[in-house]
Amino acid sequence: MALREILVVPHPVLKQVSKPVAVVDDALRALMDDMLETMYEAPGIGLAAVQIGVPQRVIVMDLARQEEPPQPRYYVNPEILWASEETAPYEEGCLSVPEIYDEVERPARVKLRYLNYQGEQIEEDAEGLFAVCIQHEMDHLEGVLFIDHLSRLKREQAIKKVKKGVKAA
Ligand code: GNR
Ligand code: NI
C-alpha cells in the first residue's frame, strides 16, 4: 500500500470525465487499497480515483464513526438507478478544495448499482450521509466538484482561497 498525493483545485485533471473500469483485478484492488490509505490519512470519508490523478470510475468510502471499527466500502463503475424528488441540504467539504465548506442540496435518497472489491454487481439504497457522499463522489467521476453547485462568485472565491493556502503551505 502507498499514500498518494491528493490533487487540489484548480488542477485540470479534476475536470476530466473518468473512464469505466473494464475488469476488477488485482491491479485495481491495489489502486483501491492506496486510495483507502490516502483517504484515512487525509482524513476524509470518501475519495474518487481522479483525486489522486487516476481518471477511472472508482470510489472508496468509510462512514464509520471514530469509536466504530473501520467499514471500508468500494464502488466501481457506480450508476444511479433512481433519485428521490425530495432533496436535502448538507454542509459539504472536499479534500480537493481544502478548508472550504458550504451547503449543497441533492436528492435525499438514491438507488445505486456498482461493482464491489470482488467485482460482484450490487444494488443498494442510500440515504443520509451515505447518499450525500456517494453523490459527491460520483460528481468527481464527471469532473464536477461541490463548489460547481455554488454561485460563480462563491466558486471563484473558494478557488482563490485554496490557491493562497497552497502557496503558504
Ligand atoms: O471527507 C469528506 N467529507 C465530506 C463531507 C461532506 C460531504 C462530502 C464529503 S466527501 C469528503 C472527501 C472528498 O473530497 N471526497 O471526494
Ligand atoms: Ni470531494
Short mmCIF file of C-alpha atoms and ligand atoms in Angstrom, two decimals:
data_model
loop_
_atom_site.label_atom_id
_atom_site.label_comp_id
_atom_site.label_asym_id
_atom_site.label_seq_id
_atom_site.Cartn_x
_atom_site.Cartn_y
_atom_site.Cartn_z
CA MET A 1 0.00 0.00 0.00
CA ALA A 2 1.11 3.54 -0.62
CA LEU A 3 -0.01 7.05 0.11
CA ARG A 4 -0.83 9.09 -3.00
CA GLU A 5 -0.92 12.85 -3.43
CA ILE A 6 -4.40 14.39 -3.44
CA LEU A 7 -4.86 16.93 -6.24
CA VAL A 8 -6.43 20.28 -5.34
CA VAL A 9 -8.19 22.96 -7.37
CA PRO A 10 -7.53 24.30 -9.93
CA HIS A 11 -5.73 21.10 -11.08
CA PRO A 12 -7.03 20.36 -14.62
CA VAL A 13 -7.26 16.56 -14.07
CA LEU A 14 -10.08 17.18 -11.56
CA LYS A 15 -12.22 18.40 -14.51
CA GLN A 16 -11.73 15.18 -16.52
CA VAL A 17 -14.54 12.66 -17.01
CA SER A 18 -13.36 9.33 -15.56
CA LYS A 19 -13.36 6.20 -17.76
CA PRO A 20 -15.25 2.99 -16.90
CA VAL A 21 -13.19 0.16 -15.42
CA ALA A 22 -13.02 -2.91 -17.71
CA VAL A 23 -12.30 -5.55 -15.05
CA VAL A 24 -11.89 -5.66 -11.26
CA ASP A 25 -8.48 -7.33 -10.95
CA ASP A 26 -5.57 -7.28 -8.52
CA ALA A 27 -4.13 -4.11 -10.09
CA LEU A 28 -7.44 -2.31 -9.49
CA ARG A 29 -7.61 -3.68 -5.93
CA ALA A 30 -4.08 -2.30 -5.34
CA LEU A 31 -5.31 1.11 -6.54
CA MET A 32 -8.34 0.88 -4.20
CA ASP A 33 -6.03 -0.07 -1.29
CA ASP A 34 -3.88 3.01 -1.97
CA MET A 35 -6.99 5.19 -2.22
CA LEU A 36 -8.32 3.94 1.12
CA GLU A 37 -4.98 4.51 2.86
CA THR A 38 -4.77 8.01 1.35
CA MET A 39 -8.37 8.78 2.40
CA TYR A 40 -7.81 7.61 6.00
CA GLU A 41 -4.61 9.62 6.26
CA ALA A 42 -6.17 12.85 4.94
CA PRO A 43 -8.57 12.21 6.77
CA GLY A 44 -11.75 12.02 4.69
CA ILE A 45 -14.91 9.92 4.42
CA GLY A 46 -14.73 9.33 0.65
CA LEU A 47 -12.28 9.58 -2.24
CA ALA A 48 -12.59 9.27 -6.03
CA ALA A 49 -9.62 7.92 -8.04
CA VAL A 50 -9.44 11.11 -10.10
CA GLN A 51 -8.50 12.97 -6.91
CA ILE A 52 -5.18 11.07 -6.94
CA GLY A 53 -4.78 11.68 -10.68
CA VAL A 54 -6.28 8.39 -11.94
CA PRO A 55 -9.39 9.21 -14.04
CA GLN A 56 -11.12 5.82 -13.65
CA ARG A 57 -14.61 5.26 -12.25
CA VAL A 58 -13.55 4.10 -8.77
CA ILE A 59 -14.61 5.41 -5.33
CA VAL A 60 -13.70 4.39 -1.79
CA MET A 61 -15.62 5.41 1.32
CA ASP A 62 -15.81 4.79 5.06
CA LEU A 63 -18.65 6.35 7.05
CA ALA A 64 -17.90 4.59 10.37
CA ARG A 65 -17.64 6.85 13.43
CA GLN A 66 -14.30 7.13 15.21
CA GLU A 67 -15.36 4.73 18.01
CA GLU A 68 -16.58 2.11 15.50
CA PRO A 69 -14.41 -0.40 13.65
CA PRO A 70 -13.47 0.68 10.10
CA GLN A 71 -16.06 -0.09 7.40
CA PRO A 72 -14.28 0.35 4.05
CA ARG A 73 -16.57 0.47 1.01
CA TYR A 74 -15.59 0.26 -2.65
CA TYR A 75 -17.62 1.41 -5.66
CA VAL A 76 -16.50 0.56 -9.20
CA ASN A 77 -18.47 1.90 -12.21
CA PRO A 78 -21.30 3.16 -9.96
CA GLU A 79 -24.62 4.15 -11.56
CA ILE A 80 -27.59 5.95 -10.04
CA LEU A 81 -30.70 3.95 -10.99
CA TRP A 82 -33.14 6.26 -9.21
CA ALA A 83 -33.04 9.51 -7.27
CA SER A 84 -35.79 10.88 -5.00
CA GLU A 85 -37.69 14.04 -5.92
CA GLU A 86 -37.16 15.13 -2.35
CA THR A 87 -33.85 16.90 -1.74
CA ALA A 88 -31.85 17.61 1.41
CA PRO A 89 -29.16 20.20 2.17
CA TYR A 90 -25.78 19.24 3.66
CA GLU A 91 -22.69 21.26 4.58
CA GLU A 92 -20.10 19.68 2.25
CA GLY A 93 -16.34 19.80 2.10
CA CYS A 94 -13.83 18.22 -0.29
CA LEU A 95 -10.23 17.09 0.06
CA SER A 96 -9.58 18.71 -3.34
CA VAL A 97 -10.98 22.05 -2.07
CA PRO A 98 -9.36 22.09 1.37
CA GLU A 99 -10.85 24.16 4.20
CA ILE A 100 -13.88 25.31 2.20
CA TYR A 101 -17.34 24.26 3.40
CA ASP A 102 -20.75 25.18 2.01
CA GLU A 103 -24.26 23.87 1.74
CA VAL A 104 -25.25 21.76 -1.27
CA GLU A 105 -28.77 20.48 -1.99
CA ARG A 106 -29.04 16.98 -3.51
CA PRO A 107 -31.64 14.20 -3.82
CA ALA A 108 -32.24 12.83 -0.31
CA ARG A 109 -32.24 9.16 -1.44
CA VAL A 110 -30.73 7.29 -4.39
CA LYS A 111 -30.66 3.71 -5.64
CA LEU A 112 -27.22 2.54 -6.80
CA ARG A 113 -25.71 -0.21 -8.89
CA TYR A 114 -21.95 -0.85 -8.77
CA LEU A 115 -19.20 -3.46 -8.63
CA ASN A 116 -17.61 -4.12 -5.24
CA TYR A 117 -13.99 -5.02 -4.27
CA GLN A 118 -14.58 -8.58 -5.52
CA GLY A 119 -16.13 -7.40 -8.81
CA GLU A 120 -19.63 -8.53 -7.81
CA GLN A 121 -22.58 -6.44 -9.02
CA ILE A 122 -24.50 -4.90 -6.11
CA GLU A 123 -27.70 -2.83 -5.88
CA GLU A 124 -28.11 -0.69 -2.79
CA ASP A 125 -30.28 2.16 -1.46
CA ALA A 126 -28.58 5.20 0.04
CA GLU A 127 -29.91 7.91 2.35
CA GLY A 128 -28.50 10.39 4.84
CA LEU A 129 -24.72 10.91 4.81
CA PHE A 130 -24.26 7.87 2.55
CA ALA A 131 -26.49 9.48 -0.11
CA VAL A 132 -24.63 12.79 0.21
CA CYS A 133 -21.21 11.19 -0.03
CA ILE A 134 -21.89 8.84 -2.95
CA GLN A 135 -23.40 11.69 -4.98
CA HIS A 136 -20.42 13.94 -4.12
CA GLU A 137 -18.01 11.17 -5.21
CA MET A 138 -19.97 10.38 -8.38
CA ASP A 139 -19.82 14.07 -9.30
CA HIS A 140 -16.00 13.71 -9.21
CA LEU A 141 -16.30 10.97 -11.87
CA GLU A 142 -17.93 13.60 -14.14
CA GLY A 143 -15.31 16.24 -13.36
CA VAL A 144 -17.74 18.10 -11.08
CA LEU A 145 -16.79 19.49 -7.65
CA PHE A 146 -19.19 20.53 -4.88
CA ILE A 147 -18.22 24.16 -5.49
CA ASP A 148 -19.66 23.79 -9.02
CA HIS A 149 -23.08 23.65 -7.28
CA LEU A 150 -22.47 27.11 -5.71
CA SER A 151 -22.74 30.57 -7.26
CA ARG A 152 -19.92 31.62 -9.57
CA LEU A 153 -18.82 34.22 -7.00
CA LYS A 154 -18.59 31.63 -4.21
CA ARG A 155 -16.78 29.18 -6.52
CA GLU A 156 -14.19 31.75 -7.60
CA GLN A 157 -13.65 32.90 -4.00
CA ALA A 158 -13.15 29.27 -2.92
CA ILE A 159 -10.53 28.60 -5.62
CA LYS A 160 -8.75 31.85 -4.76
CA LYS A 161 -8.61 30.88 -1.07
CA VAL A 162 -7.26 27.40 -1.86
CA LYS A 163 -4.57 28.88 -4.15
CA LYS A 164 -3.43 31.20 -1.34
CA GLY A 165 -3.43 28.39 1.22
CA VAL A 166 -1.45 26.07 -1.06
CA LYS A 167 1.20 28.75 -1.62
CA ALA A 168 1.51 29.32 2.14
CA ALA A 169 1.87 25.56 2.85
O1 GNR B 1 -14.14 13.89 3.60
C1 GNR B 1 -15.10 14.38 3.01
N1 GNR B 1 -16.16 14.85 3.72
C2 GNR B 1 -17.36 15.22 3.14
C3 GNR B 1 -18.24 15.96 3.91
C4 GNR B 1 -19.46 16.34 3.41
C5 GNR B 1 -19.79 15.99 2.12
C6 GNR B 1 -18.92 15.28 1.33
C7 GNR B 1 -17.71 14.89 1.84
S1 GNR B 1 -16.60 13.96 0.85
C8 GNR B 1 -15.08 14.49 1.54
C9 GNR B 1 -13.94 13.75 0.90
C10 GNR B 1 -13.88 14.09 -0.58
O2 GNR B 1 -13.49 15.14 -1.01
N2 GNR B 1 -14.33 13.18 -1.39
O3 GNR B 1 -14.36 13.43 -2.72
NI NI B 2 -14.52 15.56 -2.94
#
